PDB file of C-alpha atoms in Angstrom:
ATOM      1  CA  MET A 122      -3.046  21.819   7.104  1.00  0.00           C
ATOM      2  CA  ASN A 123      -0.735  18.833   6.889  1.00  0.00           C
ATOM      3  CA  PRO A 124       1.056  18.298   3.554  1.00  0.00           C
ATOM      4  CA  LYS A 125       2.443  14.891   4.611  1.00  0.00           C
ATOM      5  CA  PHE A 126       1.122  11.814   2.991  1.00  0.00           C
ATOM      6  CA  SER A 127       1.564   8.153   4.072  1.00  0.00           C
ATOM      7  CA  VAL A 128       3.062   7.242   0.568  1.00  0.00           C
ATOM      8  CA  GLU A 129       6.111   5.492   1.083  1.00  0.00           C
ATOM      9  CA  ILE A 130       8.898   5.045  -1.543  1.00  0.00           C
ATOM     10  CA  PRO A 131      10.006   1.507  -1.724  1.00  0.00           C
ATOM     11  CA  TRP A 132      13.269   1.004   0.445  1.00  0.00           C
ATOM     12  CA  PRO A 133      15.359  -0.287  -2.658  1.00  0.00           C
ATOM     13  CA  LEU A 134      14.478   2.584  -4.672  1.00  0.00           C
ATOM     14  CA  GLN A 135      15.215   5.100  -1.807  1.00  0.00           C
ATOM     15  CA  GLN A 136      18.496   3.387  -1.367  1.00  0.00           C
ATOM     16  CA  GLU A 137      19.381   3.283  -5.125  1.00  0.00           C
ATOM     17  CA  ILE A 138      18.663   7.154  -5.297  1.00  0.00           C
ATOM     18  CA  VAL A 139      20.720   8.043  -2.533  1.00  0.00           C
ATOM     19  CA  GLU A 140      23.584   5.931  -3.784  1.00  0.00           C
ATOM     20  CA  PHE A 141      23.093   7.531  -7.271  1.00  0.00           C
ATOM     21  CA  ALA A 142      23.001  11.103  -5.835  1.00  0.00           C
ATOM     22  CA  LEU A 143      26.080  10.770  -3.607  1.00  0.00           C
ATOM     23  CA  ASN A 144      28.176   8.722  -6.101  1.00  0.00           C
ATOM     24  CA  PRO A 145      31.042  11.050  -7.501  1.00  0.00           C
ATOM     25  CA  ASP A 146      30.846   9.183 -10.771  1.00  0.00           C
ATOM     26  CA  ASN A 147      27.518  10.707 -11.310  1.00  0.00           C
ATOM     27  CA  GLU A 148      28.440  14.392 -10.932  1.00  0.00           C
ATOM     28  CA  LYS A 149      27.894  14.691 -14.702  1.00  0.00           C
ATOM     29  CA  TYR A 150      24.183  14.298 -14.278  1.00  0.00           C
ATOM     30  CA  PHE A 151      24.053  17.119 -11.570  1.00  0.00           C
ATOM     31  CA  SER A 152      24.227  20.849 -11.830  1.00  0.00           C
ATOM     32  CA  LEU A 153      25.133  23.343  -9.214  1.00  0.00           C
ATOM     33  CA  ASN A 154      22.239  25.528  -8.057  1.00  0.00           C
ATOM     34  CA  LYS A 155      22.611  29.133  -9.648  1.00  0.00           C
ATOM     35  CA  THR A 156      21.943  30.726  -6.261  1.00  0.00           C
ATOM     36  CA  SER A 157      23.965  28.371  -3.970  1.00  0.00           C
ATOM     37  CA  PRO A 158      27.195  26.272  -4.383  1.00  0.00           C
ATOM     38  CA  THR A 159      25.857  24.196  -1.484  1.00  0.00           C
ATOM     39  CA  ARG A 160      22.939  22.866  -3.700  1.00  0.00           C
ATOM     40  CA  LYS A 161      23.189  20.569  -6.595  1.00  0.00           C
ATOM     41  CA  GLY A 162      20.266  18.728  -8.696  1.00  0.00           C
ATOM     42  CA  CYS A 163      19.665  16.308 -11.370  1.00  0.00           C
ATOM     43  CA  ILE A 164      16.550  16.484 -13.524  1.00  0.00           C
ATOM     44  CA  ILE A 165      16.569  12.846 -13.738  1.00  0.00           C
ATOM     45  CA  SER A 166      13.664  12.972 -16.405  1.00  0.00           C
ATOM     46  CA  ASN A 167      16.423  14.313 -18.707  1.00  0.00           C
ATOM     47  CA  PHE A 168      18.191  11.037 -18.840  1.00  0.00           C
ATOM     48  CA  PRO A 169      15.584   8.488 -19.986  1.00  0.00           C
ATOM     49  CA  GLU A 170      18.400   6.077 -21.018  1.00  0.00           C
ATOM     50  CA  LEU A 171      19.327   5.615 -17.117  1.00  0.00           C
ATOM     51  CA  PRO A 172      17.423   2.628 -15.637  1.00  0.00           C
ATOM     52  CA  ILE A 173      16.896   4.782 -12.522  1.00  0.00           C
ATOM     53  CA  SER A 174      14.977   7.250 -14.427  1.00  0.00           C
ATOM     54  CA  HIS A 175      12.494   4.759 -15.610  1.00  0.00           C
ATOM     55  CA  ARG A 176      12.090   3.403 -12.024  1.00  0.00           C
ATOM     56  CA  ILE A 177      11.432   7.024 -10.689  1.00  0.00           C
ATOM     57  CA  GLN A 178       8.809   7.652 -13.485  1.00  0.00           C
ATOM     58  CA  THR A 179       6.894   4.400 -12.665  1.00  0.00           C
ATOM     59  CA  PHE A 180       7.164   5.257  -8.935  1.00  0.00           C
ATOM     60  CA  ALA A 181       5.710   8.910  -9.848  1.00  0.00           C
ATOM     61  CA  ILE A 182       2.680   7.484 -11.439  1.00  0.00           C
ATOM     62  CA  SER A 183       1.994   5.223  -8.527  1.00  0.00           C
ATOM     63  CA  ALA A 184       2.661   7.914  -5.948  1.00  0.00           C
ATOM     64  CA  TYR A 185       0.340  10.385  -7.500  1.00  0.00           C
ATOM     65  CA  LYS A 186      -2.414   7.457  -8.091  1.00  0.00           C
ATOM     66  CA  SER A 187      -2.277   6.721  -4.395  1.00  0.00           C
ATOM     67  CA  ILE A 188      -3.335  10.171  -3.383  1.00  0.00           C
ATOM     68  CA  GLY A 189      -6.079  10.391  -6.021  1.00  0.00           C
ATOM     69  CA  VAL A 190      -4.360  11.909  -9.110  1.00  0.00           C
ATOM     70  CA  ASP A 191      -4.913   9.401 -11.794  1.00  0.00           C
ATOM     71  CA  SER A 192      -3.735  11.645 -14.546  1.00  0.00           C
ATOM     72  CA  PHE A 193      -1.327  14.632 -14.807  1.00  0.00           C
ATOM     73  CA  ILE A 194       0.988  16.382 -17.193  1.00  0.00           C
ATOM     74  CA  PRO A 195       4.681  15.827 -16.529  1.00  0.00           C
ATOM     75  CA  GLU A 196       6.065  19.122 -15.258  1.00  0.00           C
ATOM     76  CA  HIS A 197       8.565  20.303 -17.979  1.00  0.00           C
ATOM     77  CA  VAL A 198      11.086  22.343 -16.388  1.00  0.00           C
ATOM     78  CA  PHE A 199      12.441  20.350 -13.668  1.00  0.00           C
ATOM     79  CA  GLY A 200      10.500  17.159 -14.149  1.00  0.00           C
ATOM     80  CA  ASN A 201      11.498  14.409 -11.649  1.00  0.00           C
ATOM     81  CA  PHE A 202      14.319  15.933  -9.750  1.00  0.00           C
ATOM     82  CA  ILE A 203      16.942  14.725  -7.364  1.00  0.00           C
ATOM     83  CA  GLY A 204      18.113  17.526  -5.066  1.00  0.00           C
ATOM     84  CA  VAL A 205      21.158  17.475  -2.779  1.00  0.00           C
ATOM     85  CA  ASN A 206      21.696  20.215  -0.169  1.00  0.00           C
ATOM     86  CA  LEU A 207      25.249  19.972   1.388  1.00  0.00           C
ATOM     87  CA  GLU A 208      25.828  21.594   4.800  1.00  0.00           C
ATOM     88  CA  GLY A 209      24.629  25.306   4.695  1.00  0.00           C
ATOM     89  CA  GLY A 210      22.381  24.541   1.730  1.00  0.00           C
ATOM     90  CA  PHE A 211      18.679  25.454   1.660  1.00  0.00           C
ATOM     91  CA  VAL A 212      16.017  26.022  -0.731  1.00  0.00           C
ATOM     92  CA  HIS A 213      15.216  29.526  -1.089  1.00  0.00           C
ATOM     93  CA  GLU A 214      11.464  30.644  -0.574  1.00  0.00           C
ATOM     94  CA  HIS A 215       9.845  30.762  -4.019  1.00  0.00           C
ATOM     95  CA  ARG A 216       6.671  29.961  -5.993  1.00  0.00           C
ATOM     96  CA  ASP A 217       6.686  28.102  -9.214  1.00  0.00           C
ATOM     97  CA  PRO A 218       4.449  29.167 -12.266  1.00  0.00           C
ATOM     98  CA  ARG A 219       1.468  27.209 -13.504  1.00  0.00           C
ATOM     99  CA  ASN A 220       1.707  25.710 -16.972  1.00  0.00           C
ATOM    100  CA  GLU A 221      -0.024  27.550 -20.044  1.00  0.00           C
ATOM    101  CA  LYS A 222      -3.158  25.972 -19.469  1.00  0.00           C
ATOM    102  CA  GLY A 223      -3.589  27.179 -15.945  1.00  0.00           C
ATOM    103  CA  PHE A 224      -2.916  23.759 -14.414  1.00  0.00           C
ATOM    104  CA  THR A 225      -1.289  23.718 -10.898  1.00  0.00           C
ATOM    105  CA  HIS A 226       2.334  23.072 -10.652  1.00  0.00           C
ATOM    106  CA  THR A 227       2.503  20.273  -8.066  1.00  0.00           C
ATOM    107  CA  ARG A 228       5.739  18.426  -6.493  1.00  0.00           C
ATOM    108  CA  PHE A 229       5.449  15.361  -4.528  1.00  0.00           C
ATOM    109  CA  ASN A 230       8.500  15.244  -2.495  1.00  0.00           C
ATOM    110  CA  PHE A 231      10.234  12.434  -0.511  1.00  0.00           C
ATOM    111  CA  LEU A 232      13.165  13.081   2.075  1.00  0.00           C
ATOM    112  CA  LEU A 233      15.291  10.183   1.169  1.00  0.00           C
ATOM    113  CA  GLN A 234      18.184  11.205   3.191  1.00  0.00           C
ATOM    114  CA  LYS A 235      17.711  13.399   6.276  1.00  0.00           C
ATOM    115  CA  PRO A 236      20.647  15.674   7.322  1.00  0.00           C
ATOM    116  CA  GLU A 237      22.060  15.759  10.972  1.00  0.00           C
ATOM    117  CA  GLN A 238      19.859  18.994  11.527  1.00  0.00           C
ATOM    118  CA  GLY A 239      17.698  21.081   9.192  1.00  0.00           C
ATOM    119  CA  GLY A 240      16.418  20.291   5.664  1.00  0.00           C
ATOM    120  CA  ASN A 241      12.665  20.590   6.589  1.00  0.00           C
ATOM    121  CA  PRO A 242      10.260  21.899   4.122  1.00  0.00           C
ATOM    122  CA  VAL A 243       8.894  25.401   4.758  1.00  0.00           C
ATOM    123  CA  ILE A 244       5.468  26.105   3.084  1.00  0.00           C
ATOM    124  CA  ASP A 245       3.871  29.528   3.453  1.00  0.00           C
ATOM    125  CA  GLY A 246       6.027  30.293   6.442  1.00  0.00           C
ATOM    126  CA  ILE A 247       5.346  27.187   8.333  1.00  0.00           C
ATOM    127  CA  GLU A 248       8.061  24.658   8.964  1.00  0.00           C
ATOM    128  CA  TYR A 249       7.230  20.944   8.580  1.00  0.00           C
ATOM    129  CA  PRO A 250       9.354  18.452  10.424  1.00  0.00           C
ATOM    130  CA  MET A 251       9.967  15.237   8.294  1.00  0.00           C
ATOM    131  CA  ASP A 252      11.315  11.843   8.890  1.00  0.00           C
ATOM    132  CA  GLU A 253      13.716   9.936   6.440  1.00  0.00           C
ATOM    133  CA  GLY A 254      11.438   8.374   3.751  1.00  0.00           C
ATOM    134  CA  GLN A 255       8.434  10.703   4.361  1.00  0.00           C
ATOM    135  CA  GLY A 256       6.609  12.220   1.666  1.00  0.00           C
ATOM    136  CA  TRP A 257       4.765  15.560   1.385  1.00  0.00           C
ATOM    137  CA  LEU A 258       2.675  17.341  -1.332  1.00  0.00           C
ATOM    138  CA  ASN A 259       3.489  20.875  -2.325  1.00  0.00           C
ATOM    139  CA  LEU A 260       1.329  22.930  -4.504  1.00  0.00           C
ATOM    140  CA  ALA A 261       4.247  24.703  -5.907  1.00  0.00           C
ATOM    141  CA  SER A 262       2.385  27.269  -7.905  1.00  0.00           C
ATOM    142  CA  GLU A 263       0.085  28.188  -5.119  1.00  0.00           C
ATOM    143  CA  TRP A 264       2.424  28.225  -2.153  1.00  0.00           C
ATOM    144  CA  MET A 265       5.492  29.965  -1.121  1.00  0.00           C
ATOM    145  CA  HIS A 266       7.953  27.041  -0.378  1.00  0.00           C
ATOM    146  CA  GLY A 267      11.566  26.454   0.532  1.00  0.00           C
ATOM    147  CA  SER A 268      13.475  24.480   3.111  1.00  0.00           C
ATOM    148  CA  THR A 269      15.589  25.189   6.268  1.00  0.00           C
ATOM    149  CA  LEU A 270      19.311  25.221   6.465  1.00  0.00           C
ATOM    150  CA  VAL A 271      21.179  21.854   6.440  1.00  0.00           C
ATOM    151  CA  VAL A 272      23.462  21.421   9.277  1.00  0.00           C
ATOM    152  CA  GLY A 273      26.264  18.914   9.572  1.00  0.00           C
ATOM    153  CA  GLN A 274      28.012  16.811   7.232  1.00  0.00           C
ATOM    154  CA  ARG A 275      25.252  14.539   6.162  1.00  0.00           C
ATOM    155  CA  GLU A 276      23.528  15.599   3.056  1.00  0.00           C
ATOM    156  CA  ARG A 277      19.864  16.269   2.509  1.00  0.00           C
ATOM    157  CA  VAL A 278      18.722  14.166  -0.500  1.00  0.00           C
ATOM    158  CA  VAL A 279      15.132  14.725  -1.925  1.00  0.00           C
ATOM    159  CA  LEU A 280      13.401  13.205  -4.653  1.00  0.00           C
ATOM    160  CA  SER A 281      10.878  15.752  -6.135  1.00  0.00           C
ATOM    161  CA  LEU A 282       8.217  14.379  -8.580  1.00  0.00           C
ATOM    162  CA  GLY A 283       6.923  17.147 -10.734  1.00  0.00           C
ATOM    163  CA  ALA A 284       3.343  17.212 -12.409  1.00  0.00           C
ATOM    164  CA  TYR A 285       0.847  19.804 -13.481  1.00  0.00           C
ATOM    165  CA  ILE A 286      -2.558  18.731 -12.372  1.00  0.00           C
ATOM    166  CA  HIS A 287      -6.108  20.046 -13.296  1.00  0.00           C
ATOM    167  CA  PRO A 288      -7.090  22.793 -10.924  1.00  0.00           C
ATOM    168  CA  GLY A 289     -10.369  20.721 -10.355  1.00  0.00           C
ATOM    169  CA  LEU A 290      -8.214  18.203  -8.342  1.00  0.00           C
ATOM    170  CA  VAL A 291      -6.657  20.685  -6.017  1.00  0.00           C
ATOM    171  CA  LYS A 292      -9.532  21.105  -3.805  1.00  0.00           C
ATOM    172  CA  SER A 293      -9.800  17.377  -3.072  1.00  0.00           C
ATOM    173  CA  LEU A 294      -6.123  17.292  -2.304  1.00  0.00           C
ATOM    174  CA  VAL A 295      -6.279  20.195   0.042  1.00  0.00           C
ATOM    175  CA  ASP A 296      -9.373  18.582   1.717  1.00  0.00           C
ATOM    176  CA  LYS A 297      -7.127  15.451   2.334  1.00  0.00           C
ATOM    177  CA  MET A 298      -4.438  17.629   3.814  1.00  0.00           C
ATOM    178  CA  GLU A 299      -6.912  19.547   6.069  1.00  0.00           C
ATOM    179  CA  ALA A 300      -8.367  16.233   7.314  1.00  0.00           C
ATOM    180  CA  GLN A 301      -5.114  14.544   8.268  1.00  0.00           C
TER     181      GLN A 301
END
């Protein structure tokens, strides 16, 4: 299986998100992770008044469409999320719940800024090296997932686009990942 997709985030949007995430003036939009002081995140979907939130939502729709997901229910807990891992930070391995209708919790992730070392996604115990700007699909309710430890002073910045997709679409997505 290869969860990487050749969907690219437009360079201006990638830069805008990284600048937003690392700007100290925007700390008010971020929360420290409950399990680690070296991780913070912004549920950008919770701030529809910010122009960047609208641009991310527009990109989310087109990104999912590009892999054959024409309709989805926005994921309601973390929505579209900007995650920042500092040195020593990592995403602990976990699985997310499906929604109340049994739809698959899916996250289309993009590594916007790669740390000096580490920060790669881990899915069902397999590490997937990523390049900066690369995207990967995570069937978050189906797979154990996390990330490797960030090493160095350069932060890991990830855009994570959350959606609930109909279980009938999952097979075609897995088939695409297995064919790559």
